[in-house]
PDB file of N, CA and C in Angstrom:
ATOM      1  N   MET P 486       5.954 -28.280  12.400  1.00 46.00           N
ATOM      2  CA  MET P 486       6.612 -28.221  11.111  1.00 46.00           C
ATOM      3  C   MET P 486       5.671 -27.684  10.039  1.00 46.00           C
ATOM      4  N   SER P 487       4.413 -28.101  10.059  1.00 54.00           N
ATOM      5  CA  SER P 487       3.489 -27.641   9.026  1.00 54.00           C
ATOM      6  C   SER P 487       3.178 -26.148   9.178  1.00 54.00           C
ATOM      7  N   LEU P 488       3.215 -25.627  10.416  1.00 54.00           N
ATOM      8  CA  LEU P 488       2.988 -24.204  10.618  1.00 54.00           C
ATOM      9  C   LEU P 488       4.084 -23.399   9.938  1.00 54.00           C
ATOM     10  N   ARG P 489       5.317 -23.793  10.111  1.00 62.00           N
ATOM     11  CA  ARG P 489       6.428 -23.092   9.471  1.00 62.00           C
ATOM     12  C   ARG P 489       6.309 -23.184   7.957  1.00 62.00           C
ATOM     13  N   HIS P 490       5.905 -24.370   7.483  1.00 69.00           N
ATOM     14  CA  HIS P 490       5.724 -24.545   6.045  1.00 69.00           C
ATOM     15  C   HIS P 490       4.638 -23.594   5.537  1.00 69.00           C
ATOM     16  N   SER P 491       3.569 -23.436   6.315  1.00 79.00           N
ATOM     17  CA  SER P 491       2.484 -22.544   5.929  1.00 79.00           C
ATOM     18  C   SER P 491       2.948 -21.092   5.906  1.00 79.00           C
ATOM     19  N   GLU P 492       3.771 -20.700   6.873  1.00 79.00           N
ATOM     20  CA  GLU P 492       4.314 -19.340   6.888  1.00 79.00           C
ATOM     21  C   GLU P 492       5.155 -19.089   5.650  1.00 79.00           C
ATOM     22  N   ASP P 493       6.024 -20.024   5.327  1.00 78.00           N
ATOM     23  CA  ASP P 493       6.863 -19.876   4.143  1.00 78.00           C
ATOM     24  C   ASP P 493       6.012 -19.778   2.884  1.00 78.00           C
ATOM     25  N   LEU P 494       4.999 -20.603   2.786  1.00 78.00           N
ATOM     26  CA  LEU P 494       4.113 -20.596   1.629  1.00 78.00           C
ATOM     27  C   LEU P 494       3.401 -19.254   1.502  1.00 78.00           C
ATOM     28  N   LEU P 495       2.920 -18.723   2.622  1.00 77.00           N
ATOM     29  CA  LEU P 495       2.247 -17.433   2.621  1.00 77.00           C
ATOM     30  C   LEU P 495       3.195 -16.318   2.199  1.00 77.00           C
ATOM     31  N   LYS P 496       4.384 -16.288   2.769  1.00 78.00           N
ATOM     32  CA  LYS P 496       5.355 -15.244   2.444  1.00 78.00           C
ATOM     33  C   LYS P 496       5.772 -15.312   0.982  1.00 78.00           C
ATOM     34  N   ARG P 497       6.011 -16.504   0.477  1.00 79.00           N
ATOM     35  CA  ARG P 497       6.404 -16.652  -0.929  1.00 79.00           C
ATOM     36  C   ARG P 497       5.256 -16.288  -1.863  1.00 79.00           C
ATOM     37  N   GLY P 498       4.050 -16.657  -1.472  1.00 77.00           N
ATOM     38  CA  GLY P 498       2.888 -16.329  -2.294  1.00 77.00           C
ATOM     39  C   GLY P 498       2.661 -14.832  -2.370  1.00 77.00           C
ATOM     40  N   PHE P 499       2.776 -14.140  -1.242  1.00 72.00           N
ATOM     41  CA  PHE P 499       2.594 -12.691  -1.232  1.00 72.00           C
ATOM     42  C   PHE P 499       3.692 -12.014  -2.037  1.00 72.00           C
ATOM     43  N   ALA P 500       4.923 -12.477  -1.889  1.00 73.00           N
ATOM     44  CA  ALA P 500       6.035 -11.896  -2.645  1.00 73.00           C
ATOM     45  C   ALA P 500       5.838 -12.102  -4.138  1.00 73.00           C
ATOM     46  N   SER P 501       5.364 -13.268  -4.543  1.00 74.00           N
ATOM     47  CA  SER P 501       5.164 -13.504  -5.976  1.00 74.00           C
ATOM     48  C   SER P 501       3.998 -12.676  -6.504  1.00 74.00           C
ATOM     49  N   MET P 502       3.005 -12.382  -5.642  1.00 69.00           N
ATOM     50  CA  MET P 502       1.887 -11.546  -6.062  1.00 69.00           C
ATOM     51  C   MET P 502       2.361 -10.118  -6.347  1.00 69.00           C
ATOM     52  N   LEU P 503       3.317  -9.632  -5.578  1.00 64.00           N
ATOM     53  CA  LEU P 503       3.812  -8.269  -5.748  1.00 64.00           C
ATOM     54  C   LEU P 503       4.916  -8.164  -6.786  1.00 64.00           C
ATOM     55  N   GLN P 504       5.398  -9.279  -7.275  1.00 71.00           N
ATOM     56  CA  GLN P 504       6.506  -9.270  -8.226  1.00 71.00           C
ATOM     57  C   GLN P 504       6.081  -8.580  -9.520  1.00 71.00           C
ATOM     58  N   GLY P 505       6.956  -7.735 -10.026  1.00 73.00           N
ATOM     59  CA  GLY P 505       6.690  -7.082 -11.299  1.00 73.00           C
ATOM     60  C   GLY P 505       5.894  -5.801 -11.190  1.00 73.00           C
ATOM     61  N   GLY P 506       5.737  -5.243 -10.020  1.00 78.00           N
ATOM     62  CA  GLY P 506       4.994  -4.009  -9.861  1.00 78.00           C
ATOM     63  C   GLY P 506       5.566  -3.179  -8.735  1.00 78.00           C
ATOM     64  N   VAL P 507       4.921  -2.053  -8.485  1.00 86.00           N
ATOM     65  CA  VAL P 507       5.399  -1.154  -7.435  1.00 86.00           C
ATOM     66  C   VAL P 507       4.315  -0.963  -6.381  1.00 86.00           C
ATOM     67  N   ILE P 508       4.738  -0.588  -5.195  1.00 87.00           N
ATOM     68  CA  ILE P 508       3.825  -0.200  -4.124  1.00 87.00           C
ATOM     69  C   ILE P 508       3.884   1.321  -4.050  1.00 87.00           C
ATOM     70  N   MET P 509       2.766   1.976  -4.277  1.00 90.00           N
ATOM     71  CA  MET P 509       2.728   3.433  -4.327  1.00 90.00           C
ATOM     72  C   MET P 509       2.276   4.015  -2.990  1.00 90.00           C
ATOM     73  N   ASP P 510       2.880   5.144  -2.612  1.00 90.00           N
ATOM     74  CA  ASP P 510       2.442   5.903  -1.443  1.00 90.00           C
ATOM     75  C   ASP P 510       1.334   6.840  -1.901  1.00 90.00           C
ATOM     76  N   VAL P 511       0.179   6.789  -1.260  1.00 93.00           N
ATOM     77  CA  VAL P 511      -0.942   7.644  -1.635  1.00 93.00           C
ATOM     78  C   VAL P 511      -1.482   8.353  -0.402  1.00 93.00           C
ATOM     79  N   VAL P 512      -2.156   9.473  -0.649  1.00 93.00           N
ATOM     80  CA  VAL P 512      -2.730  10.268   0.426  1.00 93.00           C
ATOM     81  C   VAL P 512      -4.262  10.287   0.326  1.00 93.00           C
ATOM     82  N   THR P 513      -4.795  10.175  -0.895  1.00 94.00           N
ATOM     83  CA  THR P 513      -6.241  10.256  -1.114  1.00 94.00           C
ATOM     84  C   THR P 513      -6.735   9.048  -1.907  1.00 94.00           C
ATOM     85  N   PRO P 514      -8.041   8.780  -1.851  1.00 95.00           N
ATOM     86  CA  PRO P 514      -8.594   7.704  -2.678  1.00 95.00           C
ATOM     87  C   PRO P 514      -8.393   7.948  -4.178  1.00 95.00           C
ATOM     88  N   GLU P 515      -8.426   9.206  -4.589  1.00 95.00           N
ATOM     89  CA  GLU P 515      -8.212   9.527  -6.000  1.00 95.00           C
ATOM     90  C   GLU P 515      -6.802   9.128  -6.440  1.00 95.00           C
ATOM     91  N   GLN P 516      -5.818   9.390  -5.600  1.00 94.00           N
ATOM     92  CA  GLN P 516      -4.448   8.980  -5.916  1.00 94.00           C
ATOM     93  C   GLN P 516      -4.342   7.463  -5.982  1.00 94.00           C
ATOM     94  N   ALA P 517      -5.063   6.760  -5.128  1.00 94.00           N
ATOM     95  CA  ALA P 517      -5.047   5.297  -5.148  1.00 94.00           C
ATOM     96  C   ALA P 517      -5.629   4.768  -6.449  1.00 94.00           C
ATOM     97  N   ALA P 518      -6.707   5.392  -6.930  1.00 95.00           N
ATOM     98  CA  ALA P 518      -7.311   4.970  -8.194  1.00 95.00           C
ATOM     99  C   ALA P 518      -6.352   5.201  -9.356  1.00 95.00           C
ATOM    100  N   VAL P 519      -5.656   6.331  -9.353  1.00 95.00           N
ATOM    101  CA  VAL P 519      -4.670   6.613 -10.397  1.00 95.00           C
ATOM    102  C   VAL P 519      -3.528   5.609 -10.331  1.00 95.00           C
ATOM    103  N   ALA P 520      -3.061   5.299  -9.129  1.00 93.00           N
ATOM    104  CA  ALA P 520      -1.975   4.330  -8.961  1.00 93.00           C
ATOM    105  C   ALA P 520      -2.392   2.961  -9.484  1.00 93.00           C
ATOM    106  N   GLU P 521      -3.616   2.551  -9.179  1.00 92.00           N
ATOM    107  CA  GLU P 521      -4.098   1.249  -9.655  1.00 92.00           C
ATOM    108  C   GLU P 521      -4.174   1.221 -11.177  1.00 92.00           C
ATOM    109  N   SER P 522      -4.698   2.280 -11.779  1.00 92.00           N
ATOM    110  CA  SER P 522      -4.811   2.303 -13.239  1.00 92.00           C
ATOM    111  C   SER P 522      -3.445   2.392 -13.910  1.00 92.00           C
ATOM    112  N   ALA P 523      -2.450   2.907 -13.190  1.00 91.00           N
ATOM    113  CA  ALA P 523      -1.092   2.997 -13.738  1.00 91.00           C
ATOM    114  C   ALA P 523      -0.306   1.707 -13.561  1.00 91.00           C
ATOM    115  N   GLY P 524      -0.873   0.725 -12.851  1.00 88.00           N
ATOM    116  CA  GLY P 524      -0.216  -0.570 -12.727  1.00 88.00           C
ATOM    117  C   GLY P 524       0.364  -0.896 -11.370  1.00 88.00           C
ATOM    118  N   ALA P 525       0.079  -0.094 -10.360  1.00 90.00           N
ATOM    119  CA  ALA P 525       0.582  -0.411  -9.017  1.00 90.00           C
ATOM    120  C   ALA P 525      -0.039  -1.719  -8.542  1.00 90.00           C
ATOM    121  N   VAL P 526       0.755  -2.516  -7.840  1.00 87.00           N
ATOM    122  CA  VAL P 526       0.239  -3.780  -7.314  1.00 87.00           C
ATOM    123  C   VAL P 526      -0.288  -3.626  -5.893  1.00 87.00           C
ATOM    124  N   SER P 527       0.020  -2.498  -5.256  1.00 89.00           N
ATOM    125  CA  SER P 527      -0.461  -2.235  -3.910  1.00 89.00           C
ATOM    126  C   SER P 527      -0.292  -0.749  -3.623  1.00 89.00           C
ATOM    127  N   VAL P 528      -1.021  -0.253  -2.627  1.00 92.00           N
ATOM    128  CA  VAL P 528      -0.859   1.137  -2.205  1.00 92.00           C
ATOM    129  C   VAL P 528      -0.630   1.175  -0.701  1.00 92.00           C
ATOM    130  N   MET P 529       0.070   2.208  -0.265  1.00 91.00           N
ATOM    131  CA  MET P 529       0.312   2.421   1.158  1.00 91.00           C
ATOM    132  C   MET P 529      -0.279   3.793   1.497  1.00 91.00           C
ATOM    133  N   ALA P 530      -1.299   3.814   2.335  1.00 92.00           N
ATOM    134  CA  ALA P 530      -1.992   5.049   2.686  1.00 92.00           C
ATOM    135  C   ALA P 530      -1.235   5.764   3.798  1.00 92.00           C
ATOM    136  N   LEU P 531      -0.699   6.929   3.481  1.00 90.00           N
ATOM    137  CA  LEU P 531       0.047   7.724   4.454  1.00 90.00           C
ATOM    138  C   LEU P 531      -0.616   9.076   4.658  1.00 90.00           C
ATOM    139  N   GLU P 532      -0.332   9.682   5.787  1.00 89.00           N
ATOM    140  CA  GLU P 532      -0.856  11.013   6.087  1.00 89.00           C
ATOM    141  C   GLU P 532      -0.259  12.050   5.126  1.00 89.00           C
ATOM    142  N   ARG P 533       1.026  11.919   4.848  1.00 87.00           N
ATOM    143  CA  ARG P 533       1.731  12.782   3.888  1.00 87.00           C
ATOM    144  C   ARG P 533       2.674  11.914   3.072  1.00 87.00           C
ATOM    145  N   VAL P 534       2.995  12.351   1.860  1.00 82.00           N
ATOM    146  CA  VAL P 534       3.941  11.595   1.040  1.00 82.00           C
ATOM    147  C   VAL P 534       5.349  11.766   1.609  1.00 82.00           C
ATOM    148  N   PRO P 535       6.237  10.798   1.380  1.00 84.00           N
ATOM    149  CA  PRO P 535       7.586  10.856   1.962  1.00 84.00           C
ATOM    150  C   PRO P 535       8.357  12.139   1.648  1.00 84.00           C
ATOM    151  N   ALA P 536       8.152  12.721   0.472  1.00 85.00           N
ATOM    152  CA  ALA P 536       8.861  13.964   0.143  1.00 85.00           C
ATOM    153  C   ALA P 536       8.465  15.083   1.106  1.00 85.00           C
ATOM    154  N   ASP P 537       7.177  15.181   1.428  1.00 84.00           N
ATOM    155  CA  ASP P 537       6.719  16.202   2.378  1.00 84.00           C
ATOM    156  C   ASP P 537       7.191  15.905   3.792  1.00 84.00           C
ATOM    157  N   ILE P 538       7.246  14.631   4.151  1.00 85.00           N
ATOM    158  CA  ILE P 538       7.729  14.256   5.483  1.00 85.00           C
ATOM    159  C   ILE P 538       9.178  14.696   5.654  1.00 85.00           C
ATOM    160  N   ARG P 539       9.997  14.446   4.627  1.00 88.00           N
ATOM    161  CA  ARG P 539      11.407  14.864   4.696  1.00 88.00           C
ATOM    162  C   ARG P 539      11.529  16.381   4.692  1.00 88.00           C
ATOM    163  N   LYS P 540      10.705  17.044   3.887  1.00 89.00           N
ATOM    164  CA  LYS P 540      10.782  18.497   3.759  1.00 89.00           C
ATOM    165  C   LYS P 540      10.458  19.202   5.079  1.00 89.00           C
ATOM    166  N   TYR P 541       9.402  18.754   5.740  1.00 86.00           N
ATOM    167  CA  TYR P 541       8.953  19.413   6.964  1.00 86.00           C
ATOM    168  C   TYR P 541       9.394  18.702   8.236  1.00 86.00           C
ATOM    169  N   GLY P 542      10.078  17.593   8.095  1.00 83.00           N
ATOM    170  CA  GLY P 542      10.476  16.813   9.259  1.00 83.00           C
ATOM    171  C   GLY P 542       9.310  15.991   9.777  1.00 83.00           C
ATOM    172  N   GLY P 543       9.590  15.084  10.634  1.00 82.00           N
ATOM    173  CA  GLY P 543       8.521  14.277  11.207  1.00 82.00           C
ATOM    174  C   GLY P 543       8.657  12.812  10.844  1.00 82.00           C
ATOM    175  N   VAL P 544       7.575  12.090  11.058  1.00 84.00           N
ATOM    176  CA  VAL P 544       7.563  10.657  10.803  1.00 84.00           C
ATOM    177  C   VAL P 544       6.366  10.313   9.926  1.00 84.00           C
ATOM    178  N   ALA P 545       6.445   9.162   9.266  1.00 81.00           N
ATOM    179  CA  ALA P 545       5.337   8.693   8.443  1.00 81.00           C
ATOM    180  C   ALA P 545       4.235   8.161   9.349  1.00 81.00           C
ATOM    181  N   ARG P 546       3.046   8.664   9.158  1.00 83.00           N
ATOM    182  CA  ARG P 546       1.895   8.197   9.933  1.00 83.00           C
ATOM    183  C   ARG P 546       0.850   7.659   8.967  1.00 83.00           C
ATOM    184  N   THR P 547       0.083   6.687   9.436  1.00 82.00           N
ATOM    185  CA  THR P 547      -0.977   6.149   8.603  1.00 82.00           C
ATOM    186  C   THR P 547      -2.093   7.182   8.453  1.00 82.00           C
ATOM    187  N   SER P 548      -2.871   7.039   7.404  1.00 88.00           N
ATOM    188  CA  SER P 548      -3.972   7.963   7.141  1.00 88.00           C
ATOM    189  C   SER P 548      -5.112   7.763   8.127  1.00 88.00           C
ATOM    190  N   HIS P 549      -6.020   8.718   8.129  1.00 92.00           N
ATOM    191  CA  HIS P 549      -7.232   8.627   8.946  1.00 92.00           C
ATOM    192  C   HIS P 549      -8.038   7.413   8.472  1.00 92.00           C
ATOM    193  N   PRO P 550      -8.694   6.705   9.386  1.00 93.00           N
ATOM    194  CA  PRO P 550      -9.461   5.510   9.003  1.00 93.00           C
ATOM    195  C   PRO P 550     -10.505   5.756   7.906  1.00 93.00           C
ATOM    196  N   ASP P 551     -11.117   6.947   7.871  1.00 95.00           N
ATOM    197  CA  ASP P 551     -12.093   7.244   6.820  1.00 95.00           C
ATOM    198  C   ASP P 551     -11.432   7.295   5.447  1.00 95.00           C
ATOM    199  N   VAL P 552     -10.214   7.823   5.389  1.00 94.00           N
ATOM    200  CA  VAL P 552      -9.475   7.867   4.123  1.00 94.00           C
ATOM    201  C   VAL P 552      -9.122   6.451   3.689  1.00 94.00           C
ATOM    202  N   ILE P 553      -8.717   5.625   4.628  1.00 93.00           N
ATOM    203  CA  ILE P 553      -8.375   4.235   4.308  1.00 93.00           C
ATOM    204  C   ILE P 553      -9.606   3.500   3.783  1.00 93.00           C
ATOM    205  N   LYS P 554     -10.766   3.712   4.398  1.00 95.00           N
ATOM    206  CA  LYS P 554     -11.999   3.086   3.914  1.00 95.00           C
ATOM    207  C   LYS P 554     -12.314   3.536   2.492  1.00 95.00           C
ATOM    208  N   GLY P 555     -12.108   4.820   2.205  1.00 95.00           N
ATOM    209  CA  GLY P 555     -12.335   5.331   0.851  1.00 95.00           C
ATOM    210  C   GLY P 555     -11.406   4.691  -0.160  1.00 95.00           C
ATOM    211  N   ILE P 556     -10.153   4.482   0.227  1.00 94.00           N
ATOM    212  CA  ILE P 556      -9.184   3.837  -0.661  1.00 94.00           C
ATOM    213  C   ILE P 556      -9.590   2.390  -0.919  1.00 94.00           C
ATOM    214  N   ILE P 557     -10.015   1.695   0.122  1.00 93.00           N
ATOM    215  CA  ILE P 557     -10.437   0.297  -0.032  1.00 93.00           C
ATOM    216  C   ILE P 557     -11.643   0.201  -0.959  1.00 93.00           C
ATOM    217  N   GLU P 558     -12.577   1.145  -0.840  1.00 94.00           N
ATOM    218  CA  GLU P 558     -13.788   1.115  -1.660  1.00 94.00           C
ATOM    219  C   GLU P 558     -13.522   1.409  -3.130  1.00 94.00           C
ATOM    220  N   CYS P 559     -12.522   2.229  -3.431  1.00 92.00           N
ATOM    221  CA  CYS P 559     -12.320   2.630  -4.829  1.00 92.00           C
ATOM    222  C   CYS P 559     -11.246   1.820  -5.548  1.00 92.00           C
ATOM    223  N   THR P 560     -10.573   0.897  -4.873  1.00 91.00           N
ATOM    224  CA  THR P 560      -9.548   0.091  -5.538  1.00 91.00           C
ATOM    225  C   THR P 560      -9.780  -1.391  -5.284  1.00 91.00           C
ATOM    226  N   SER P 561      -9.116  -2.198  -6.096  1.00 90.00           N
ATOM    227  CA  SER P 561      -9.207  -3.650  -5.904  1.00 90.00           C
ATOM    228  C   SER P 561      -7.856  -4.247  -5.534  1.00 90.00           C
ATOM    229  N   ILE P 562      -6.868  -3.390  -5.268  1.00 84.00           N
ATOM    230  CA  ILE P 562      -5.529  -3.866  -4.916  1.00 84.00           C
ATOM    231  C   ILE P 562      -5.316  -3.738  -3.416  1.00 84.00           C
ATOM    232  N   PRO P 563      -4.420  -4.548  -2.839  1.00 77.00           N
ATOM    233  CA  PRO P 563      -4.197  -4.476  -1.388  1.00 77.00           C
ATOM    234  C   PRO P 563      -3.450  -3.229  -0.961  1.00 77.00           C
TER     235      PRO P 563
END
């Protein structure tokens, strides 16, 4: 029972942390820094932005690990 309670607490806490902001799709660390300064509560590192994915077809893929490390180093948001 306490495990389920802990899951609920975690999910509600994360949801309340993201409340009142947006999650931005970014491709570079520079875009992540701009998103953070503009008020984003989180960023999602993608290989290409969704508009380009739709334009050229394909699927959303995560960024290269080096790009993700750069984003983590230059921002303080999840």
